[in-house]
Amino acid sequence: MVLEGTARALLRRLAVEQAESRVPSVVAALVRDGEVAWFGGRGRVGGERPGEDTQYRIGSITKSMVAVLIMRLRDEGQLDLLDPLDKHLPGTPVGDVTIAQLLSHTAGLTAESPGQWWERTPGVPAAELIGALGSDTARHRPGRRYHYSNVGFALLGEIVARRRSAPWEQVLRDEVLRPLGMRDTTTRPRPPHATGFAVHPWADVLLPEPENDHGAMAPAGQLWSTASDLARWAAFVGGDTGGVLRPETVAEMREPATVEDGDAWTRGYGLGLQLSRHTGPAGSRRLAGHTGSMPGFLATVWADPADGTGVLFLANTTSGVRASLLTDLLDILAVHEPQLPAEWSPAPVEEDLLALTGPWYWGPTAYVCRVLPQRGLSLSPVNGQGRASRFAAQADGTWLGLDGYYAGETLRVVRTAGGAHLDLNTFVFTREPYDASAPVPGGVDPQGWR
């Protein structure tokens, strides 16, 4: 739990949001190392202060959970992210788009389903939705750009249902929610739950919003949840996967697949997860999670895997909660109670790895090799400018690039009578700049340095 002064500052920020944005009720929570470090609630639900167990609709946060089901199928070998939609869901007019494009909103599909606005009307079965899709379902060339699509996630939910031979919500409950202990995340509300309202723009009066079963569109935003359950979800997104997915798979979901706002991006999308970059008083963060909105409700959950922190809010208003609420809460926590760095302690390193540490040269450019946990290596320029990557040890004695320019490339240590050099996808790193005894591509001028 946070200190009393921190709790007061956090509650005040939440109270300001509820009062100034005129929100009927709102709850928020901060998560550290998988536990709720702070919870706050303002406003009233049924005459009572909302609690950690009060349900709200979470809208498109549902998409991130459906994406986890798709990634489970991928990890089991039941589908590939490069598979065309037709392979698993034939009969749509957009069968050439890939699973990865649907997950990252780069398939070019229309944002909304045919007919009336689905978020305020009862849904239809999957067969009826698919039958209603026409030639205008594709709005952009697949892969060309980011274009958010609720329809795309409806199709992903149907893939889950067909591959598992069960409704997507049952699969989600059995494979994700129950294992993570998220027993208060449901497709329809259960008490205590908030009623969704629209707040009049010029008067302090409310209008109840409709709530329906959205049928085939449900995977795009059907779920209800609580602050307690979303705190567990924040920990999951941050890497505490509870065996539901491999941490490496969740990390893959957090990788930027596309950006919304250009080269110096602040908002992007991975595989079913929204991404955001935030710079505050304690430095920069790269957040992963999802926003959500349905008529009468707003919600957002973010996780920062770098320091094991998560943050969330749930509110029963159609619009009005400022996006800065959650980053402000993160900043307050970081300023009042900054995380302590983990204690350093020595760790044994095998002699063969220790012999690889220190300077190496790619041509005249100095690099340094360091040992990472589990026999990993890092290779980075001494001056900090240029190509840097981490490498994971492989069973055959090589290392596989994890990130940066060399992601997916193989690093080999080549030992010869004259010493050793590193071979990294045709690039040769030597212990001396342009070592003439090593097989430097193109050779080394025989007259040497002069």
GROMACS .gro file of C-alpha atoms in nm:
model
  450
    1MET     CA    1   0.000   0.000   0.000
    2VAL     CA    2   0.105   0.359  -0.057
    3LEU     CA    3   0.186   0.608   0.217
    4GLU     CA    4  -0.090   0.828   0.359
    5GLY     CA    5   0.038   1.142   0.186
    6THR     CA    6   0.057   0.964  -0.148
    7ALA     CA    7  -0.294   0.826  -0.105
    8ARG     CA    8  -0.426   1.176  -0.034
    9ALA     CA    9  -0.262   1.319  -0.346
   10LEU     CA   10  -0.396   1.036  -0.560
   11LEU     CA   11  -0.748   1.068  -0.420
   12ARG     CA   12  -0.746   1.441  -0.478
   13ARG     CA   13  -0.656   1.394  -0.846
   14LEU     CA   14  -0.941   1.145  -0.881
   15ALA     CA   15  -1.181   1.376  -0.698
   16VAL     CA   16  -1.089   1.667  -0.925
   17GLU     CA   17  -1.163   1.450  -1.228
   18GLN     CA   18  -1.500   1.336  -1.097
   19ALA     CA   19  -1.605   1.690  -1.004
   20GLU     CA   20  -1.471   1.889  -1.299
   21SER     CA   21  -1.562   1.632  -1.566
   22ARG     CA   22  -1.903   1.570  -1.400
   23VAL     CA   23  -1.874   1.192  -1.383
   24PRO     CA   24  -2.156   1.007  -1.201
   25SER     CA   25  -1.903   0.765  -1.053
   26VAL     CA   26  -1.543   0.666  -1.113
   27VAL     CA   27  -1.297   0.420  -0.962
   28ALA     CA   28  -0.923   0.401  -1.017
   29ALA     CA   29  -0.639   0.184  -0.897
   30LEU     CA   30  -0.262   0.160  -0.910
   31VAL     CA   31  -0.086  -0.176  -0.928
   32ARG     CA   32   0.269  -0.252  -0.818
   33ASP     CA   33   0.431  -0.593  -0.850
   34GLY     CA   34   0.097  -0.759  -0.914
   35GLU     CA   35  -0.083  -0.613  -0.612
   36VAL     CA   36  -0.325  -0.321  -0.576
   37ALA     CA   37  -0.117  -0.046  -0.417
   38TRP     CA   38  -0.398   0.211  -0.410
   39PHE     CA   39  -0.769   0.221  -0.486
   40GLY     CA   40  -1.002   0.518  -0.494
   41GLY     CA   41  -1.368   0.573  -0.574
   42ARG     CA   42  -1.579   0.888  -0.613
   43GLY     CA   43  -1.945   0.951  -0.687
   44ARG     CA   44  -2.228   0.710  -0.615
   45VAL     CA   45  -2.358   0.381  -0.756
   46GLY     CA   46  -2.701   0.299  -0.618
   47GLY     CA   47  -2.647   0.552  -0.343
   48GLU     CA   48  -2.319   0.394  -0.231
   49ARG     CA   49  -1.955   0.475  -0.293
   50PRO     CA   50  -1.828   0.242  -0.569
   51GLY     CA   51  -1.585  -0.024  -0.455
   52GLU     CA   52  -1.326  -0.257  -0.599
   53ASP     CA   53  -1.605  -0.508  -0.671
   54THR     CA   54  -1.839  -0.266  -0.853
   55GLN     CA   55  -1.885  -0.368  -1.215
   56TYR     CA   56  -1.854  -0.127  -1.509
   57ARG     CA   57  -1.853  -0.195  -1.881
   58ILE     CA   58  -1.497  -0.205  -2.015
   59GLY     CA   59  -1.573  -0.175  -2.388
   60SER     CA   60  -1.276  -0.234  -2.613
   61ILE     CA   61  -1.055  -0.368  -2.335
   62THR     CA   62  -1.245  -0.681  -2.438
   63LYS     CA   63  -1.037  -0.682  -2.759
   64SER     CA   64  -0.713  -0.734  -2.569
   65MET     CA   65  -0.860  -1.044  -2.404
   66VAL     CA   66  -0.981  -1.185  -2.735
   67ALA     CA   67  -0.631  -1.124  -2.871
   68VAL     CA   68  -0.491  -1.343  -2.594
   69LEU     CA   69  -0.716  -1.628  -2.712
   70ILE     CA   70  -0.581  -1.586  -3.067
   71MET     CA   71  -0.223  -1.591  -2.939
   72ARG     CA   72  -0.295  -1.907  -2.742
   73LEU     CA   73  -0.413  -2.070  -3.065
   74ARG     CA   74  -0.097  -1.947  -3.236
   75ASP     CA   75   0.127  -2.085  -2.964
   76GLU     CA   76  -0.052  -2.421  -2.990
   77GLY     CA   77   0.012  -2.431  -3.365
   78GLN     CA   78  -0.357  -2.412  -3.457
   79LEU     CA   79  -0.305  -2.097  -3.663
   80ASP     CA   80  -0.028  -1.870  -3.787
   81LEU     CA   81  -0.040  -1.493  -3.765
   82LEU     CA   82   0.035  -1.480  -4.139
   83ASP     CA   83  -0.262  -1.702  -4.222
   84PRO     CA   84  -0.526  -1.534  -4.440
   85LEU     CA   85  -0.867  -1.495  -4.281
   86ASP     CA   86  -1.016  -1.732  -4.540
   87LYS     CA   87  -0.818  -2.022  -4.397
   88HIS     CA   88  -1.010  -2.008  -4.069
   89LEU     CA   89  -1.324  -1.811  -4.155
   90PRO     CA   90  -1.417  -1.861  -4.521
   91GLY     CA   91  -1.695  -1.668  -4.689
   92THR     CA   92  -1.609  -1.307  -4.604
   93PRO     CA   93  -1.532  -1.045  -4.871
   94VAL     CA   94  -1.196  -0.973  -4.700
   95GLY     CA   95  -1.052  -1.323  -4.687
   96ASP     CA   96  -0.704  -1.214  -4.796
   97VAL     CA   97  -0.627  -1.010  -4.483
   98THR     CA   98  -0.406  -1.183  -4.227
   99ILE     CA   99  -0.466  -1.266  -3.862
  100ALA     CA  100  -0.181  -1.032  -3.766
  101GLN     CA  101  -0.338  -0.747  -3.962
  102LEU     CA  102  -0.670  -0.800  -3.786
  103LEU     CA  103  -0.497  -0.800  -3.445
  104SER     CA  104  -0.307  -0.478  -3.521
  105HIS     CA  105  -0.588  -0.291  -3.699
  106THR     CA  106  -0.387  -0.278  -4.022
  107ALA     CA  107  -0.623  -0.497  -4.227
  108GLY     CA  108  -0.794  -0.190  -4.373
  109LEU     CA  109  -1.142  -0.301  -4.265
  110THR     CA  110  -1.428  -0.063  -4.195
  111ALA     CA  111  -1.454   0.049  -3.836
  112GLU     CA  112  -1.820  -0.040  -3.776
  113SER     CA  113  -2.057  -0.323  -3.870
  114PRO     CA  114  -2.337  -0.290  -4.129
  115GLY     CA  115  -2.673  -0.158  -4.014
  116GLN     CA  116  -2.741   0.059  -3.711
  117TRP     CA  117  -2.464   0.159  -3.472
  118TRP     CA  118  -2.390  -0.170  -3.297
  119GLU     CA  119  -2.299  -0.021  -2.959
  120ARG     CA  120  -2.657   0.095  -2.891
  121THR     CA  121  -2.853  -0.188  -3.053
  122PRO     CA  122  -2.900  -0.565  -3.001
  123GLY     CA  123  -2.655  -0.784  -3.190
  124VAL     CA  124  -2.703  -1.050  -3.456
  125PRO     CA  125  -2.551  -1.399  -3.491
  126ALA     CA  126  -2.214  -1.439  -3.661
  127ALA     CA  127  -2.360  -1.591  -3.977
  128GLU     CA  128  -2.587  -1.289  -4.022
  129LEU     CA  129  -2.304  -1.042  -3.960
  130ILE     CA  130  -2.072  -1.218  -4.207
  131GLY     CA  131  -2.351  -1.235  -4.463
  132ALA     CA  132  -2.407  -0.860  -4.434
  133LEU     CA  133  -2.045  -0.772  -4.508
  134GLY     CA  134  -2.006  -0.637  -4.860
  135SER     CA  135  -1.743  -0.500  -5.094
  136ASP     CA  136  -1.722  -0.181  -4.886
  137THR     CA  137  -1.592  -0.377  -4.584
  138ALA     CA  138  -1.239  -0.306  -4.710
  139ARG     CA  139  -1.164   0.066  -4.677
  140HIS     CA  140  -0.785   0.057  -4.723
  141ARG     CA  141  -0.528  -0.171  -4.880
  142PRO     CA  142  -0.427  -0.435  -4.621
  143GLY     CA  143  -0.110  -0.332  -4.440
  144ARG     CA  144  -0.115   0.025  -4.569
  145ARG     CA  145  -0.215   0.206  -4.253
  146TYR     CA  146  -0.362   0.185  -3.906
  147HIS     CA  147  -0.743   0.194  -3.917
  148TYR     CA  148  -0.928   0.083  -3.605
  149SER     CA  149  -1.185  -0.185  -3.680
  150ASN     CA  150  -1.447  -0.326  -3.445
  151VAL     CA  151  -1.553  -0.559  -3.727
  152GLY     CA  152  -1.204  -0.707  -3.736
  153PHE     CA  153  -1.228  -0.822  -3.375
  154ALA     CA  154  -1.577  -0.961  -3.429
  155LEU     CA  155  -1.418  -1.184  -3.695
  156LEU     CA  156  -1.135  -1.281  -3.458
  157GLY     CA  157  -1.389  -1.380  -3.194
  158GLU     CA  158  -1.562  -1.605  -3.446
  159ILE     CA  159  -1.228  -1.768  -3.532
  160VAL     CA  160  -1.186  -1.852  -3.162
  161ALA     CA  161  -1.536  -1.998  -3.149
  162ARG     CA  162  -1.478  -2.217  -3.454
  163ARG     CA  163  -1.133  -2.339  -3.354
  164ARG     CA  164  -1.249  -2.424  -3.000
  165SER     CA  165  -1.601  -2.542  -3.097
  166ALA     CA  166  -1.744  -2.324  -2.819
  167PRO     CA  167  -1.866  -1.963  -2.781
  168TRP     CA  168  -1.578  -1.717  -2.751
  169GLU     CA  169  -1.698  -1.598  -2.410
  170GLN     CA  170  -1.693  -1.954  -2.274
  171VAL     CA  171  -1.342  -2.003  -2.409
  172LEU     CA  172  -1.233  -1.674  -2.252
  173ARG     CA  173  -1.381  -1.771  -1.917
  174ASP     CA  174  -1.225  -2.117  -1.917
  175GLU     CA  175  -0.881  -2.036  -2.061
  176VAL     CA  176  -0.809  -1.684  -1.934
  177LEU     CA  177  -1.043  -1.537  -1.674
  178ARG     CA  178  -1.067  -1.831  -1.434
  179PRO     CA  179  -0.693  -1.912  -1.441
  180LEU     CA  180  -0.615  -1.548  -1.365
  181GLY     CA  181  -0.875  -1.529  -1.087
  182MET     CA  182  -1.086  -1.274  -1.277
  183ARG     CA  183  -1.423  -1.412  -1.166
  184ASP     CA  184  -1.601  -1.076  -1.179
  185THR     CA  185  -1.544  -1.020  -1.551
  186THR     CA  186  -1.864  -1.118  -1.733
  187THR     CA  187  -2.054  -1.058  -2.057
  188ARG     CA  188  -2.360  -0.918  -1.878
  189PRO     CA  189  -2.376  -0.717  -1.556
  190ARG     CA  190  -2.414  -0.861  -1.209
  191PRO     CA  191  -2.478  -0.661  -0.889
  192PRO     CA  192  -2.331  -0.436  -0.772
  193HIS     CA  193  -2.288  -0.265  -1.108
  194ALA     CA  194  -2.303   0.091  -1.233
  195THR     CA  195  -2.573   0.213  -1.470
  196GLY     CA  196  -2.440   0.381  -1.781
  197PHE     CA  197  -2.533   0.746  -1.820
  198ALA     CA  198  -2.492   1.033  -2.062
  199VAL     CA  199  -2.436   1.365  -1.885
  200HIS     CA  200  -2.614   1.663  -2.040
  201PRO     CA  201  -2.355   1.905  -2.185
  202TRP     CA  202  -2.517   2.217  -2.036
  203ALA     CA  203  -2.706   2.095  -1.729
  204ASP     CA  204  -2.637   1.860  -1.439
  205VAL     CA  205  -2.885   1.594  -1.547
  206LEU     CA  206  -2.842   1.235  -1.664
  207LEU     CA  207  -2.984   1.016  -1.940
  208PRO     CA  208  -2.959   0.636  -1.904
  209GLU     CA  209  -2.785   0.467  -2.195
  210PRO     CA  210  -2.899   0.130  -2.342
  211GLU     CA  211  -2.718  -0.196  -2.271
  212ASN     CA  212  -2.757  -0.500  -2.495
  213ASP     CA  213  -2.612  -0.835  -2.589
  214HIS     CA  214  -2.419  -0.749  -2.903
  215GLY     CA  215  -2.409  -1.096  -3.051
  216ALA     CA  216  -2.136  -1.136  -3.312
  217MET     CA  217  -1.996  -0.791  -3.232
  218ALA     CA  218  -1.951  -0.881  -2.864
  219PRO     CA  219  -1.576  -0.961  -2.898
  220ALA     CA  220  -1.525  -0.595  -2.983
  221GLY     CA  221  -1.657  -0.461  -2.653
  222GLN     CA  222  -1.910  -0.669  -2.457
  223LEU     CA  223  -1.741  -0.729  -2.123
  224TRP     CA  224  -1.808  -0.591  -1.777
  225SER     CA  225  -1.538  -0.593  -1.509
  226THR     CA  226  -1.422  -0.451  -1.178
  227ALA     CA  227  -1.122  -0.258  -1.054
  228SER     CA  228  -0.998  -0.571  -0.876
  229ASP     CA  229  -1.015  -0.783  -1.192
  230LEU     CA  230  -0.860  -0.515  -1.412
  231ALA     CA  231  -0.574  -0.484  -1.164
  232ARG     CA  232  -0.500  -0.850  -1.232
  233TRP     CA  233  -0.526  -0.781  -1.605
  234ALA     CA  234  -0.277  -0.494  -1.572
  235ALA     CA  235  -0.033  -0.734  -1.408
  236PHE     CA  236  -0.091  -0.984  -1.689
  237VAL     CA  237  -0.019  -0.727  -1.960
  238GLY     CA  238   0.294  -0.629  -1.769
  239GLY     CA  239   0.425  -0.985  -1.787
  240ASP     CA  240   0.277  -1.169  -1.486
  241THR     CA  241   0.095  -1.412  -1.714
  242GLY     CA  242  -0.002  -1.681  -1.464
  243GLY     CA  243   0.064  -1.954  -1.719
  244VAL     CA  244  -0.212  -1.832  -1.952
  245LEU     CA  245   0.049  -1.724  -2.208
  246ARG     CA  246   0.425  -1.737  -2.215
  247PRO     CA  247   0.574  -1.402  -2.102
  248GLU     CA  248   0.756  -1.394  -2.438
  249THR     CA  249   0.423  -1.405  -2.620
  250VAL     CA  250   0.281  -1.114  -2.418
  251ALA     CA  251   0.602  -0.922  -2.488
  252GLU     CA  252   0.543  -0.991  -2.858
  253MET     CA  253   0.191  -0.849  -2.823
  254ARG     CA  254   0.340  -0.532  -2.672
  255GLU     CA  255   0.575  -0.473  -2.967
  256PRO     CA  256   0.465  -0.183  -3.193
  257ALA     CA  257   0.309  -0.321  -3.511
  258THR     CA  258   0.185   0.019  -3.627
  259VAL     CA  259   0.168   0.377  -3.500
  260GLU     CA  260  -0.115   0.626  -3.506
  261ASP     CA  261   0.072   0.953  -3.514
  262GLY     CA  262   0.383   0.939  -3.732
  263ASP     CA  263   0.753   0.892  -3.675
  264ALA     CA  264   0.782   1.049  -3.331
  265TRP     CA  265   0.496   0.833  -3.214
  266THR     CA  266   0.317   0.860  -2.883
  267ARG     CA  267   0.031   0.621  -2.967
  268GLY     CA  268   0.058   0.287  -3.140
  269TYR     CA  269  -0.083  -0.062  -3.157
  270GLY     CA  270   0.067  -0.406  -3.111
  271LEU     CA  271  -0.114  -0.739  -3.139
  272GLY     CA  272  -0.439  -0.663  -2.964
  273LEU     CA  273  -0.281  -0.408  -2.731
  274GLN     CA  274  -0.275  -0.032  -2.753
  275LEU     CA  275   0.059   0.135  -2.683
  276SER     CA  276   0.139   0.478  -2.543
  277ARG     CA  277   0.457   0.666  -2.467
  278HIS     CA  278   0.450   0.910  -2.177
  279THR     CA  279   0.718   1.138  -2.039
  280GLY     CA  280   0.663   1.259  -1.684
  281PRO     CA  281   0.865   1.401  -1.395
  282ALA     CA  282   1.020   1.060  -1.327
  283GLY     CA  283   1.121   0.994  -1.686
  284SER     CA  284   0.976   0.814  -1.986
  285ARG     CA  285   0.739   0.522  -1.990
  286ARG     CA  286   0.619   0.288  -2.263
  287LEU     CA  287   0.272   0.173  -2.163
  288ALA     CA  288   0.067  -0.116  -2.299
  289GLY     CA  289  -0.300  -0.190  -2.241
  290HIS     CA  290  -0.627  -0.071  -2.389
  291THR     CA  291  -0.888   0.198  -2.367
  292GLY     CA  292  -1.258   0.118  -2.370
  293SER     CA  293  -1.582   0.303  -2.430
  294MET     CA  294  -1.944   0.202  -2.467
  295PRO     CA  295  -2.253   0.421  -2.437
  296GLY     CA  296  -2.256   0.519  -2.071
  297PHE     CA  297  -1.910   0.389  -1.985
  298LEU     CA  298  -1.538   0.469  -2.017
  299ALA     CA  299  -1.243   0.258  -1.902
  300THR     CA  300  -0.868   0.230  -1.953
  301VAL     CA  301  -0.597   0.000  -1.822
  302TRP     CA  302  -0.223   0.054  -1.872
  303ALA     CA  303   0.081  -0.145  -1.765
  304ASP     CA  304   0.447  -0.051  -1.760
  305PRO     CA  305   0.643  -0.378  -1.770
  306ALA     CA  306   0.970  -0.191  -1.709
  307ASP     CA  307   0.887  -0.128  -1.342
  308GLY     CA  308   0.590  -0.358  -1.276
  309THR     CA  309   0.341  -0.072  -1.245
  310GLY     CA  310  -0.018  -0.065  -1.369
  311VAL     CA  311  -0.298   0.188  -1.358
  312LEU     CA  312  -0.669   0.181  -1.445
  313PHE     CA  313  -0.998   0.362  -1.421
  314LEU     CA  314  -1.365   0.274  -1.474
  315ALA     CA  315  -1.643   0.532  -1.507
  316ASN     CA  316  -2.014   0.532  -1.595
  317THR     CA  317  -2.029   0.823  -1.835
  318THR     CA  318  -2.044   0.831  -2.213
  319SER     CA  319  -1.772   1.094  -2.239
  320GLY     CA  320  -1.569   1.341  -2.039
  321VAL     CA  321  -1.295   1.166  -1.842
  322ARG     CA  322  -0.964   1.324  -1.940
  323ALA     CA  323  -0.696   1.099  -2.085
  324SER     CA  324  -0.441   1.259  -1.851
  325LEU     CA  325  -0.606   1.107  -1.543
  326LEU     CA  326  -0.405   0.785  -1.551
  327THR     CA  327  -0.070   0.935  -1.643
  328ASP     CA  328  -0.122   1.192  -1.367
  329LEU     CA  329  -0.180   0.910  -1.118
  330LEU     CA  330   0.135   0.735  -1.240
  331ASP     CA  331   0.334   1.057  -1.206
  332ILE     CA  332   0.205   1.119  -0.851
  333LEU     CA  333   0.310   0.769  -0.749
  334ALA     CA  334   0.650   0.802  -0.916
  335VAL     CA  335   0.724   1.137  -0.749
  336HIS     CA  336   0.595   1.048  -0.401
  337GLU     CA  337   0.716   0.687  -0.387
  338PRO     CA  338   0.973   0.612  -0.657
  339GLN     CA  339   1.063   0.248  -0.703
  340LEU     CA  340   1.388   0.139  -0.543
  341PRO     CA  341   1.628  -0.029  -0.785
  342ALA     CA  342   1.683  -0.396  -0.726
  343GLU     CA  343   1.987  -0.468  -0.516
  344TRP     CA  344   2.293  -0.561  -0.717
  345SER     CA  345   2.464  -0.882  -0.626
  346PRO     CA  346   2.739  -1.077  -0.799
  347ALA     CA  347   2.642  -1.374  -1.014
  348PRO     CA  348   2.865  -1.655  -1.142
  349VAL     CA  349   2.951  -1.648  -1.513
  350GLU     CA  350   3.095  -1.940  -1.708
  351GLU     CA  351   3.454  -1.889  -1.823
  352ASP     CA  352   3.364  -1.921  -2.193
  353LEU     CA  353   3.119  -1.632  -2.158
  354LEU     CA  354   3.356  -1.422  -1.950
  355ALA     CA  355   3.612  -1.456  -2.229
  356LEU     CA  356   3.367  -1.292  -2.471
  357THR     CA  357   3.314  -0.977  -2.267
  358GLY     CA  358   3.479  -0.645  -2.338
  359PRO     CA  359   3.558  -0.459  -2.660
  360TRP     CA  360   3.502  -0.590  -3.012
  361TYR     CA  361   3.532  -0.398  -3.336
  362TRP     CA  362   3.315  -0.391  -3.643
  363GLY     CA  363   3.564  -0.230  -3.876
  364PRO     CA  364   3.682   0.078  -3.686
  365THR     CA  365   3.369   0.099  -3.468
  366ALA     CA  366   3.414  -0.007  -3.106
  367TYR     CA  367   3.147  -0.232  -2.953
  368VAL     CA  368   3.126  -0.382  -2.606
  369CYS     CA  369   2.995  -0.727  -2.522
  370ARG     CA  370   2.831  -0.789  -2.185
  371VAL     CA  371   2.688  -1.101  -2.023
  372LEU     CA  372   2.315  -1.115  -1.951
  373PRO     CA  373   2.120  -1.365  -1.736
  374GLN     CA  374   2.072  -1.720  -1.866
  375ARG     CA  375   2.386  -1.704  -2.082
  376GLY     CA  376   2.253  -1.410  -2.281
  377LEU     CA  377   2.474  -1.146  -2.440
  378SER     CA  378   2.439  -0.782  -2.536
  379LEU     CA  379   2.641  -0.613  -2.809
  380SER     CA  380   2.630  -0.235  -2.829
  381PRO     CA  381   2.843   0.053  -2.961
  382VAL     CA  382   3.074   0.204  -2.703
  383ASN     CA  383   2.963   0.557  -2.794
  384GLY     CA  384   2.593   0.465  -2.768
  385GLN     CA  385   2.528   0.549  -3.132
  386GLY     CA  386   2.435   0.271  -3.372
  387ARG     CA  387   2.309  -0.084  -3.375
  388ALA     CA  388   2.263  -0.250  -3.038
  389SER     CA  389   2.096  -0.583  -2.966
  390ARG     CA  390   2.047  -0.843  -2.698
  391PHE     CA  391   2.098  -1.211  -2.776
  392ALA     CA  392   1.952  -1.525  -2.622
  393ALA     CA  393   2.160  -1.841  -2.594
  394GLN     CA  394   2.052  -2.131  -2.817
  395ALA     CA  395   2.100  -2.503  -2.762
  396ASP     CA  396   2.343  -2.531  -3.054
  397GLY     CA  397   2.592  -2.288  -2.900
  398THR     CA  398   2.482  -1.983  -3.101
  399TRP     CA  399   2.287  -1.677  -2.989
  400LEU     CA  400   1.965  -1.539  -3.139
  401GLY     CA  401   1.906  -1.163  -3.169
  402LEU     CA  402   1.614  -1.043  -2.960
  403ASP     CA  403   1.578  -0.679  -3.060
  404GLY     CA  404   1.722  -0.392  -3.259
  405TYR     CA  405   1.879  -0.432  -3.602
  406TYR     CA  406   1.989  -0.788  -3.530
  407ALA     CA  407   1.653  -0.921  -3.409
  408GLY     CA  408   1.612  -1.274  -3.540
  409GLU     CA  409   1.973  -1.294  -3.664
  410THR     CA  410   2.227  -1.551  -3.543
  411LEU     CA  411   2.548  -1.462  -3.359
  412ARG     CA  412   2.826  -1.721  -3.373
  413VAL     CA  413   3.162  -1.734  -3.200
  414VAL     CA  414   3.424  -1.861  -3.447
  415ARG     CA  415   3.745  -1.986  -3.288
  416THR     CA  416   4.064  -2.022  -3.494
  417ALA     CA  417   4.431  -2.080  -3.429
  418GLY     CA  418   4.479  -1.704  -3.432
  419GLY     CA  419   4.207  -1.633  -3.176
  420ALA     CA  420   3.833  -1.578  -3.215
  421HIS     CA  421   3.589  -1.348  -3.390
  422LEU     CA  422   3.214  -1.297  -3.391
  423ASP     CA  423   3.011  -1.371  -3.703
  424LEU     CA  424   2.677  -1.188  -3.705
  425ASN     CA  425   2.490  -1.246  -4.032
  426THR     CA  426   2.801  -1.173  -4.249
  427PHE     CA  427   2.928  -0.897  -4.017
  428VAL     CA  428   3.260  -0.989  -3.856
  429PHE     CA  429   3.356  -0.845  -3.516
  430THR     CA  430   3.722  -0.870  -3.419
  431ARG     CA  431   3.927  -0.798  -3.108
  432GLU     CA  432   4.132  -0.536  -3.294
  433PRO     CA  433   4.005  -0.287  -3.555
  434TYR     CA  434   4.024  -0.462  -3.896
  435ASP     CA  435   4.222  -0.753  -3.758
  436ALA     CA  436   4.415  -0.891  -4.058
  437SER     CA  437   4.418  -1.242  -3.908
  438ALA     CA  438   4.038  -1.260  -3.917
  439PRO     CA  439   3.822  -1.318  -4.228
  440VAL     CA  440   3.716  -0.953  -4.261
  441PRO     CA  441   3.484  -0.928  -4.564
  442GLY     CA  442   3.672  -0.769  -4.853
  443GLY     CA  443   4.007  -0.827  -4.681
  444VAL     CA  444   4.236  -0.581  -4.505
  445ASP     CA  445   4.487  -0.360  -4.686
  446PRO     CA  446   4.821  -0.545  -4.651
  447GLN     CA  447   5.008  -0.222  -4.567
  448GLY     CA  448   4.793  -0.184  -4.259
  449TRP     CA  449   4.723   0.138  -4.072
  450ARG     CA  450   4.930   0.437  -4.182
   0.00000   0.00000   0.00000
